Coordinates of N, CA and C and ligand atoms in Angstrom, one line a residue:
X14 N 1.9 25.9 12.8 CA 0.9 25.1 13.6 C 1.5 23.7 13.8
X15 N 1.3 23.2 15.0 CA 1.9 21.9 15.3 C 1.0 20.8 14.8
X16 N 1.5 20.0 13.9 CA 0.7 18.9 13.2 C 0.3 17.9 14.2
X17 N 1.1 17.7 15.2 CA 0.7 16.6 16.2 C -0.6 16.9 16.9
X18 N -1.0 18.2 16.9 CA -2.3 18.6 17.6 C -3.5 18.1 16.7
X19 N -3.3 17.8 15.5 CA -4.4 17.3 14.6 C -4.6 15.8 14.9
X20 N -3.7 15.1 15.6 CA -3.8 13.7 15.7 C -4.4 13.2 17.0
X21 N -5.4 12.4 16.9 CA -6.0 11.8 18.1 C -5.2 10.8 18.8
X22 N -4.7 9.8 18.0 CA -3.8 8.8 18.5 C -2.9 8.2 17.4
X23 N -1.8 7.7 17.9 CA -0.8 7.1 17.0 C -1.1 5.6 17.1
X24 N -1.2 4.9 15.9 CA -1.4 3.5 15.9 C -0.1 2.7 15.8
X25 N 0.8 3.3 14.9 CA 2.1 2.7 14.7 C 3.1 3.8 14.6
X26 N 4.2 3.7 15.4 CA 5.2 4.7 15.5 C 6.2 4.5 14.3
X27 N 7.0 5.5 14.1 CA 8.1 5.4 13.1 C 8.9 4.1 13.3
X28 N 9.3 3.9 14.5 CA 10.2 2.7 14.8 C 9.5 1.4 14.5
X29 N 8.2 1.3 14.9 CA 7.5 0.1 14.6 C 7.3 -0.2 13.1
X30 N 7.1 0.9 12.3 CA 7.0 0.8 10.9 C 8.3 0.4 10.3
X31 N 9.4 1.0 10.8 CA 10.8 0.7 10.3 C 11.1 -0.8 10.5
X32 N 10.7 -1.3 11.6 CA 11.0 -2.7 12.0 C 10.2 -3.7 11.1
X33 N 8.9 -3.3 10.9 CA 8.1 -4.2 10.1 C 8.5 -4.2 8.6
X34 N 8.8 -3.0 8.1 CA 9.2 -2.9 6.7 C 10.4 -3.7 6.5
X35 N 11.4 -3.7 7.4 CA 12.6 -4.5 7.3 C 12.3 -5.9 7.2
X36 N 11.3 -6.4 8.0 CA 11.0 -7.8 8.0 C 10.3 -8.2 6.7
X37 N 9.4 -7.3 6.2 CA 8.8 -7.6 4.9 C 9.8 -7.7 3.8
X38 N 10.8 -6.8 3.8 CA 11.8 -6.8 2.7 C 12.7 -8.1 2.8
X39 N 12.9 -8.5 4.0 CA 13.7 -9.8 4.1 C 12.9 -11.0 3.6
X40 N 11.6 -11.0 3.9 CA 10.8 -12.1 3.4 C 10.8 -12.1 1.9
X41 N 10.6 -10.9 1.3 CA 10.6 -10.8 -0.2 C 11.9 -11.2 -0.8
X42 N 13.0 -10.8 -0.1 CA 14.3 -11.1 -0.6 C 14.5 -12.7 -0.6
X43 N 14.1 -13.3 0.5 CA 14.2 -14.7 0.6 C 13.4 -15.5 -0.4
X44 N 12.1 -15.0 -0.5 CA 11.2 -15.7 -1.4 C 11.6 -15.6 -2.9
X45 N 12.1 -14.5 -3.3 CA 12.4 -14.3 -4.7 C 13.9 -14.6 -5.1
X46 N 14.7 -14.8 -4.1 CA 16.1 -15.2 -4.4 C 16.3 -16.4 -5.4
X47 N 15.5 -17.4 -5.2 CA 15.6 -18.6 -6.1 C 15.1 -18.4 -7.5
X48 N 14.3 -17.3 -7.7 CA 13.8 -17.1 -9.1 C 14.9 -16.6 -10.0
X49 N 14.7 -17.0 -11.3 CA 15.7 -16.5 -12.2 C 15.5 -15.0 -12.6
X50 N 14.3 -14.6 -12.6 CA 14.0 -13.1 -12.9 C 13.6 -12.4 -11.6
X51 N 14.3 -11.4 -11.3 CA 14.0 -10.6 -10.1 C 12.6 -9.9 -10.3
X52 N 11.8 -9.6 -9.3 CA 10.5 -9.1 -9.5 C 10.5 -7.6 -9.9
X53 N 9.3 -7.2 -10.5 CA 9.1 -5.8 -10.8 C 8.2 -5.3 -9.6
X54 N 8.7 -4.3 -8.9 CA 7.9 -3.8 -7.7 C 7.1 -2.6 -8.2
X55 N 5.8 -2.7 -8.0 CA 4.9 -1.7 -8.5 C 4.2 -1.0 -7.4
X56 N 4.5 0.3 -7.1 CA 3.8 1.0 -6.1 C 2.5 1.6 -6.5
X57 N 1.5 1.5 -5.7 CA 0.2 2.1 -6.0 C 0.2 3.6 -5.5
X58 N 0.2 4.5 -6.5 CA 0.3 5.9 -6.1 C -1.0 6.4 -5.6
X59 N -1.1 7.4 -4.8 CA 0.1 8.1 -4.2 C 0.4 7.4 -2.8
X60 N -0.6 6.8 -2.3 CA -0.4 6.3 -0.9 C 0.7 5.5 -0.5
X61 N 1.3 4.7 -1.5 CA 2.4 3.8 -1.2 C 3.7 4.4 -1.3
X62 N 3.8 5.7 -1.6 CA 5.1 6.2 -2.0 C 6.2 6.1 -0.9
X63 N 5.9 6.3 0.3 CA 6.9 6.2 1.4 C 7.2 4.8 1.7
X64 N 6.2 4.0 1.8 CA 6.3 2.5 2.0 C 7.2 1.9 0.9
X65 N 6.9 2.2 -0.3 CA 7.7 1.7 -1.5 C 9.1 2.1 -1.3
X66 N 9.3 3.4 -1.0 CA 10.7 3.9 -1.0 C 11.5 3.2 0.1
X67 N 10.9 3.0 1.3 CA 11.6 2.3 2.4 C 11.8 0.8 2.1
X68 N 10.7 0.2 1.5 CA 10.8 -1.2 1.2 C 11.9 -1.6 0.2
X69 N 11.9 -0.9 -0.9 CA 12.8 -1.3 -2.0 C 14.3 -1.1 -1.6
X70 N 14.5 -0.1 -0.7 CA 15.9 0.1 -0.3 C 16.4 -1.0 0.6
X71 N 15.5 -1.9 1.1 CA 15.9 -3.0 1.9 C 15.8 -4.3 1.2
X72 N 15.3 -4.4 0.0 CA 15.2 -5.6 -0.8 C 16.6 -5.9 -1.5
X73 N 17.2 -7.0 -1.2 CA 18.5 -7.3 -1.7 C 18.5 -8.1 -3.0
X74 N 17.8 -7.5 -4.0 CA 17.7 -8.2 -5.3 C 17.7 -7.1 -6.4
X75 N 18.0 -7.4 -7.7 CA 18.1 -6.4 -8.7 C 16.7 -6.2 -9.3
X76 N 15.9 -5.5 -8.5 CA 14.5 -5.3 -8.9 C 14.3 -4.1 -9.9
X77 N 13.2 -4.1 -10.6 CA 12.7 -2.8 -11.2 C 11.6 -2.2 -10.4
X78 N 11.5 -0.9 -10.5 CA 10.5 -0.2 -9.7 C 9.7 0.7 -10.6
X79 N 8.4 0.7 -10.4 CA 7.5 1.5 -11.2 C 6.2 1.9 -10.4
X80 N 5.5 2.8 -10.9 CA 4.2 3.2 -10.2 C 3.0 3.0 -11.1
X81 N 1.9 2.8 -10.5 CA 0.6 2.8 -11.2 C -0.4 3.6 -10.3
X82 N -1.4 4.2 -10.9 CA -2.3 4.9 -10.1 C -3.7 4.3 -10.3
X83 N -4.5 4.2 -9.3 CA -5.9 3.8 -9.4 C -6.7 4.7 -8.5
X84 N -7.5 5.5 -9.1 CA -8.3 6.5 -8.3 C -9.7 6.0 -8.0
X85 N -10.0 5.9 -6.8 CA -11.4 5.6 -6.4 C -12.0 6.6 -5.4
X86 N -11.1 7.2 -4.6 CA -11.6 8.1 -3.6 C -11.7 9.5 -4.2
X87 N -12.9 10.0 -4.4 CA -13.0 11.3 -5.0 C -12.7 12.4 -3.9
X88 N -13.1 12.1 -2.7 CA -12.8 13.0 -1.6 C -13.3 12.2 -0.3
X89 N -12.9 12.7 0.8 CA -13.4 12.2 2.1 C -12.8 10.8 2.4
X90 N -13.6 10.0 3.1 CA -13.1 8.7 3.6 C -13.8 7.5 3.0
X91 N -14.7 7.7 2.0 CA -15.4 6.6 1.5 C -15.1 6.3 0.0
X92 N -14.8 5.1 -0.3 CA -14.5 4.7 -1.7 C -15.8 4.7 -2.5
X93 N -15.7 5.1 -3.8 CA -16.8 5.0 -4.7 C -16.9 3.6 -5.3
X94 N -15.9 2.7 -5.0 CA -16.0 1.3 -5.4 C -15.8 1.0 -6.8
X95 N -15.3 2.0 -7.6 CA -15.1 1.8 -9.0 C -13.8 2.5 -9.5
X96 N -12.7 1.8 -9.2 CA -11.4 2.5 -9.5 C -11.1 2.6 -11.0
X97 N -10.5 3.7 -11.4 CA -10.0 3.9 -12.7 C -8.5 3.9 -12.7
X98 N -7.8 3.7 -13.9 CA -6.4 3.7 -13.9 C -5.9 4.9 -14.8
X99 N -5.7 6.0 -14.2 CA -5.3 7.2 -15.0 C -3.8 7.3 -15.3
X100 N -3.0 6.4 -14.7 CA -1.6 6.5 -14.8 C -1.1 5.0 -14.8
X101 N -0.5 4.6 -16.0 CA -0.2 3.2 -16.1 C 1.3 2.9 -16.0
X102 N 1.7 1.6 -16.1 CA 3.1 1.2 -15.9 C 3.9 1.7 -17.1
X103 N 5.2 1.9 -16.9 CA 6.2 2.2 -17.9 C 6.9 0.9 -18.2
X104 N 7.2 0.1 -17.1 CA 7.9 -1.2 -17.3 C 7.1 -2.2 -17.9
X105 N 7.7 -3.0 -18.8 CA 7.0 -4.1 -19.5 C 7.0 -5.3 -18.5
X106 N 5.8 -5.7 -18.1 CA 5.7 -6.8 -17.1 C 5.4 -8.2 -17.7
X107 N 5.4 -8.3 -19.0 CA 5.0 -9.5 -19.6 C 6.1 -10.6 -19.2
X108 N 5.6 -11.7 -18.7 CA 6.5 -12.8 -18.2 C 7.2 -12.5 -17.0
X109 N 6.9 -11.5 -16.3 CA 7.6 -11.1 -15.0 C 6.8 -11.4 -13.8
X110 N 7.5 -11.5 -12.7 CA 6.9 -11.6 -11.3 C 6.7 -10.1 -10.9
X111 N 5.4 -9.8 -10.6 CA 5.1 -8.4 -10.1 C 4.7 -8.5 -8.7
X112 N 5.2 -7.5 -7.9 CA 4.7 -7.3 -6.5 C 4.1 -6.0 -6.5
X113 N 2.8 -6.0 -6.2 CA 2.0 -4.7 -6.1 C 2.2 -4.2 -4.7
X114 N 2.6 -3.0 -4.5 CA 2.9 -2.5 -3.2 C 1.8 -1.4 -2.8
X115 N 1.0 -1.7 -1.8 CA -0.2 -0.9 -1.5 C 0.1 -0.3 -0.1
X116 N -0.5 0.9 0.2 CA -0.5 1.4 1.6 C -1.5 0.6 2.4
X117 N -2.7 0.4 1.9 CA -3.8 -0.2 2.7 C -4.8 -0.9 1.8
X118 N -5.2 -2.1 2.2 CA -6.3 -2.7 1.5 C -7.6 -2.6 2.4
X119 N -8.6 -2.0 1.8 CA -9.8 -1.7 2.5 C -10.9 -2.5 1.9
X120 N -11.7 -2.0 1.0 CA -12.8 -2.9 0.4 C -12.2 -4.0 -0.5
X121 N -11.0 -3.7 -1.1 CA -10.4 -4.7 -2.0 C -10.6 -4.3 -3.4
X122 N -11.4 -3.3 -3.7 CA -11.8 -3.0 -5.1 C -10.6 -2.5 -5.9
X123 N -9.7 -1.7 -5.3 CA -8.5 -1.2 -6.0 C -7.6 -2.3 -6.4
X124 N -7.3 -3.2 -5.5 CA -6.4 -4.3 -5.8 C -7.0 -5.3 -6.8
X125 N -8.3 -5.5 -6.7 CA -9.0 -6.4 -7.7 C -8.8 -5.9 -9.1
X126 N -9.0 -4.6 -9.2 CA -8.9 -3.9 -10.5 C -7.5 -3.9 -11.0
X127 N -6.5 -3.6 -10.1 CA -5.1 -3.6 -10.5 C -4.6 -5.0 -10.9
X128 N -5.0 -6.0 -10.2 CA -4.6 -7.4 -10.4 C -5.1 -7.8 -11.8
X129 N -6.3 -7.5 -12.1 CA -6.9 -7.8 -13.4 C -6.1 -7.1 -14.5
X130 N -5.8 -5.9 -14.3 CA -5.1 -5.0 -15.3 C -3.7 -5.6 -15.6
X131 N -3.0 -5.9 -14.5 CA -1.6 -6.4 -14.7 C -1.6 -7.8 -15.2
X132 N -2.6 -8.6 -14.8 CA -2.7 -9.9 -15.4 C -2.9 -9.8 -16.9
X133 N -3.7 -8.9 -17.4 CA -3.9 -8.8 -18.8 C -2.7 -8.4 -19.6
X134 N -1.7 -7.8 -18.9 CA -0.4 -7.5 -19.5 C 0.6 -8.7 -19.5
X135 N 0.1 -9.9 -19.0 CA 0.9 -11.1 -19.1 C 1.9 -11.3 -18.0
X136 N 1.7 -10.7 -16.9 CA 2.7 -11.0 -15.7 C 2.6 -12.5 -15.4
X137 N 3.7 -13.1 -15.1 CA 3.7 -14.6 -14.8 C 3.2 -14.8 -13.4
X138 N 3.5 -13.9 -12.5 CA 2.8 -14.0 -11.1 C 2.6 -12.6 -10.6
X139 N 1.6 -12.5 -9.8 CA 1.3 -11.2 -9.1 C 1.1 -11.5 -7.6
X140 N 2.0 -10.8 -6.9 CA 2.0 -10.8 -5.4 C 1.5 -9.5 -4.9
X141 N 1.1 -9.4 -3.7 CA 0.7 -8.1 -3.1 C 1.5 -7.9 -1.8
X142 N 2.0 -6.7 -1.6 CA 2.6 -6.4 -0.3 C 2.0 -5.1 0.2
X143 N 1.1 -5.2 1.2 CA 0.4 -4.1 1.7 C 0.9 -3.8 3.1
X144 N 1.1 -2.5 3.4 CA 1.5 -2.2 4.8 C 0.4 -2.5 5.8
X145 N -0.9 -2.1 5.4 CA -2.0 -2.3 6.3 C -3.1 -3.1 5.6
X146 N -3.9 -3.8 6.3 CA -5.0 -4.5 5.8 C -6.2 -4.3 6.8
X147 N -7.3 -3.9 6.3 CA -8.5 -3.7 7.1 C -9.5 -4.9 6.7
X148 N -9.3 -6.1 7.2 CA -10.2 -7.2 6.7 C -11.6 -7.0 7.0
X149 N -12.0 -6.3 8.1 CA -13.4 -6.1 8.5 C -14.2 -5.3 7.4
X150 N -13.5 -4.6 6.5 CA -14.2 -3.8 5.5 C -14.2 -4.4 4.1
X151 N -13.7 -5.7 4.0 CA -13.5 -6.3 2.6 C -14.9 -6.5 2.0
X152 N -15.0 -6.1 0.7 CA -16.2 -6.3 0.0 C -15.9 -7.0 -1.3
X153 N -14.7 -6.8 -1.9 CA -14.4 -7.4 -3.2 C -13.3 -8.4 -2.9
X154 N -13.5 -9.7 -3.4 CA -12.5 -10.7 -3.3 C -11.5 -10.6 -4.4
X155 N -10.2 -10.7 -4.1 CA -9.2 -10.7 -5.2 C -8.4 -11.9 -5.1
X156 N -7.9 -12.3 -6.3 CA -7.0 -13.5 -6.3 C -5.6 -13.2 -6.8
X157 N -4.6 -13.7 -6.1 CA -3.2 -13.5 -6.6 C -3.1 -14.3 -7.9
X158 N -2.0 -14.0 -8.6 CA -1.8 -14.7 -9.9 C -0.6 -15.6 -9.8
X159 N -0.7 -16.8 -10.4 CA 0.4 -17.8 -10.4 C 0.8 -18.1 -8.9
X160 N 2.1 -18.1 -8.7 CA 2.6 -18.4 -7.3 C 2.7 -17.1 -6.5
X161 N 1.9 -16.1 -6.8 CA 1.9 -14.9 -6.0 C 1.6 -15.1 -4.5
X162 N 2.3 -14.2 -3.7 CA 2.1 -14.3 -2.3 C 1.5 -13.0 -1.7
X163 N 0.9 -13.1 -0.5 CA 0.3 -12.0 0.1 C 1.2 -11.6 1.3
X164 N 1.8 -10.4 1.3 CA 2.6 -9.9 2.4 C 1.8 -8.7 3.1
X165 N 1.7 -8.8 4.4 CA 0.9 -7.7 5.1 C 1.7 -7.3 6.3
X166 N 1.8 -5.9 6.4 CA 2.6 -5.4 7.6 C 1.8 -5.5 8.9
X167 N 0.6 -4.9 8.9 CA -0.2 -4.9 10.1 C -1.6 -5.0 9.8
X168 N -2.4 -5.7 10.6 CA -3.8 -5.7 10.5 C -4.3 -4.4 11.1
X169 N -5.2 -3.6 10.4 CA -5.6 -2.3 10.8 C -7.0 -2.4 11.4
X170 N -7.3 -1.8 12.6 CA -8.7 -1.8 13.0 C -9.5 -0.9 12.1
X171 N -10.8 -0.9 12.3 CA -11.7 -0.2 11.3 C -11.7 1.3 11.6
X172 N -10.6 2.0 11.5 CA -10.5 3.4 11.6 C -10.0 4.0 10.3
X173 N -10.3 5.2 10.0 CA -9.7 5.9 8.8 C -8.4 6.4 9.3
X174 N -7.3 6.0 8.7 CA -6.0 6.3 9.2 C -5.2 7.2 8.3
X175 N -4.3 8.0 8.8 CA -3.5 8.9 8.0 C -2.0 8.8 8.3
X176 N -1.1 9.3 7.5 CA 0.3 9.3 7.7 C 1.0 8.2 7.0
X177 N 2.4 8.4 6.9 CA 3.3 7.4 6.2 C 2.7 7.2 4.8
X178 N 2.3 8.2 4.1 CA 1.8 8.2 2.8 C 0.3 8.3 2.6
X179 N -0.4 7.9 3.7 CA -1.9 7.9 3.6 C -2.5 9.3 3.9
X180 N -3.5 9.6 3.2 CA -4.1 11.0 3.3 C -5.5 11.0 3.8
X181 N -5.9 12.2 4.2 CA -7.3 12.6 4.3 C -7.4 13.8 3.4
X182 N -8.2 13.7 2.3 CA -8.4 14.9 1.4 C -7.0 15.4 1.0
X183 N -6.1 14.5 0.7 CA -4.7 14.8 0.1 C -3.8 15.4 1.2
X184 N -4.2 15.5 2.5 CA -3.3 16.0 3.5 C -2.8 14.9 4.4
X185 N -1.8 15.2 5.2 CA -1.2 14.3 6.2 C -0.4 13.2 5.7
X186 N -0.1 13.1 4.4 CA 0.7 12.0 3.9 C 2.1 12.1 4.5
X187 N 2.6 13.3 4.9 CA 3.9 13.5 5.4 C 4.1 13.2 6.8
X188 N 3.1 12.7 7.5 CA 3.4 12.3 8.9 C 4.3 11.1 8.9
X189 N 5.3 11.0 9.7 CA 6.2 9.8 9.7 C 5.6 8.6 10.4
X190 N 4.5 8.7 11.1 CA 3.9 7.6 11.8 C 2.5 7.4 11.2
X191 N 1.7 6.4 11.7 CA 0.3 6.2 11.2 C -0.6 6.4 12.4
X192 N -1.6 7.3 12.2 CA -2.5 7.6 13.3 C -3.9 7.9 12.8
X193 N -4.7 8.3 13.8 CA -6.1 8.7 13.5 C -6.2 10.2 13.9
X194 N -6.9 10.9 13.0 CA -7.1 12.3 13.3 C -8.2 12.6 14.3
X195 N -8.1 13.8 14.9 CA -9.2 14.2 15.8 C -10.5 14.3 15.0
X196 N -11.6 14.0 15.6 CA -12.9 14.0 14.8 C -13.1 15.4 14.1
X197 N -12.7 16.5 14.7 CA -13.0 17.8 14.1 C -12.2 18.0 12.8
X198 N -11.1 17.2 12.6 CA -10.3 17.4 11.4 C -10.9 16.7 10.2
X199 N -11.8 15.8 10.4 CA -12.5 15.1 9.3 C -13.7 15.9 8.8
X200 N -14.1 17.0 9.5 CA -15.3 17.7 9.1 C -15.0 18.9 8.2
Ligands
LIG323 P1 -10.0 -0.1 -1.5 O1 -10.1 -0.1 -3.0 O2 -11.3 0.1 -0.8 O3 -9.4 -1.4 -1.0 O4 -9.2 1.1 -1.0 C1 -7.8 1.1 -1.2 C2 -7.3 2.5 -1.2 O5 -8.1 3.4 -0.5 C3 -5.9 2.6 -0.5 O6 -4.9 2.4 -1.5 C4 -5.9 4.0 0.1 O7 -5.4 4.9 -0.9 C5 -7.4 4.3 0.3 N1 -7.7 4.1 1.8 C6 -8.5 3.1 2.3 N2 -8.6 3.2 3.6 C7 -7.9 4.3 4.0 C8 -7.6 4.9 5.2 O8 -8.0 4.4 6.3 N3 -6.8 6.0 5.1 C9 -6.3 6.5 4.0 N4 -6.6 5.9 2.8 C10 -7.3 4.8 2.8

C-alpha cells in the first residue's frame, strides 16, 4: 500500500527539515562552544528519535547523548495532561548543561514535567530544542533552568501532525516529512 495515500497534506518536506535542523545544530554549536563542559543532549522518546539523530550528527561539540521517556498519550490525539517517566536517564547530569530535544511542544505538560525531573538531578542549565511548537495549544507554563535557551524549528499550526518521528497511535513515525493525515485515517 502506498503510504502517501494516507497523507492529506505535507507541511514540511524532507529538504526543509534538513535545512532547519542544520541551522539549529549550528546555533547550538555556537552557543555552547564557549562553555567548558559540552552539553548532554537528551532526546524525548519516542517522537524525537529522528530529529535527535539528525541534530546530533551536525553538532560540532563532544556531546553526550541519552534518552528519556515521558508518556502522556494513552492513544489517539489528546494528551491526558499527566506525564509519567517510565524510562529515565543513564547519563549523570549533575552540574551539566542539558539540552532536552523534543519533537513537538503542545500543551507543555511533558516538558514541564521533564524539566522539573532533570532539575532535581542537579543540572546546571536546561535548554529545550524542539522541532515544532504549537503555541496555540499551550496550557502549562514551563521555565528553562539557569542560562538555558529555547530553540524551535518551526511554529506548527493547530493540526495533529505525523511523520519524522511523530506518530498517530504509534504509526507513521517513519514518514521522512511532516504532514497531516486524511481524516479517515484518524478514525
Ligand atoms: P504536551 O505534553 O501536550 O506538550 O505534548 C508533547 C508530546 O505529545 C510530544 O512529545 C508528542 O509526542 C505528542 N504530540 C503532541 N502533539 C502532537 C502531534 O500533533 N502529533 C504527534 N504527536 C504529538
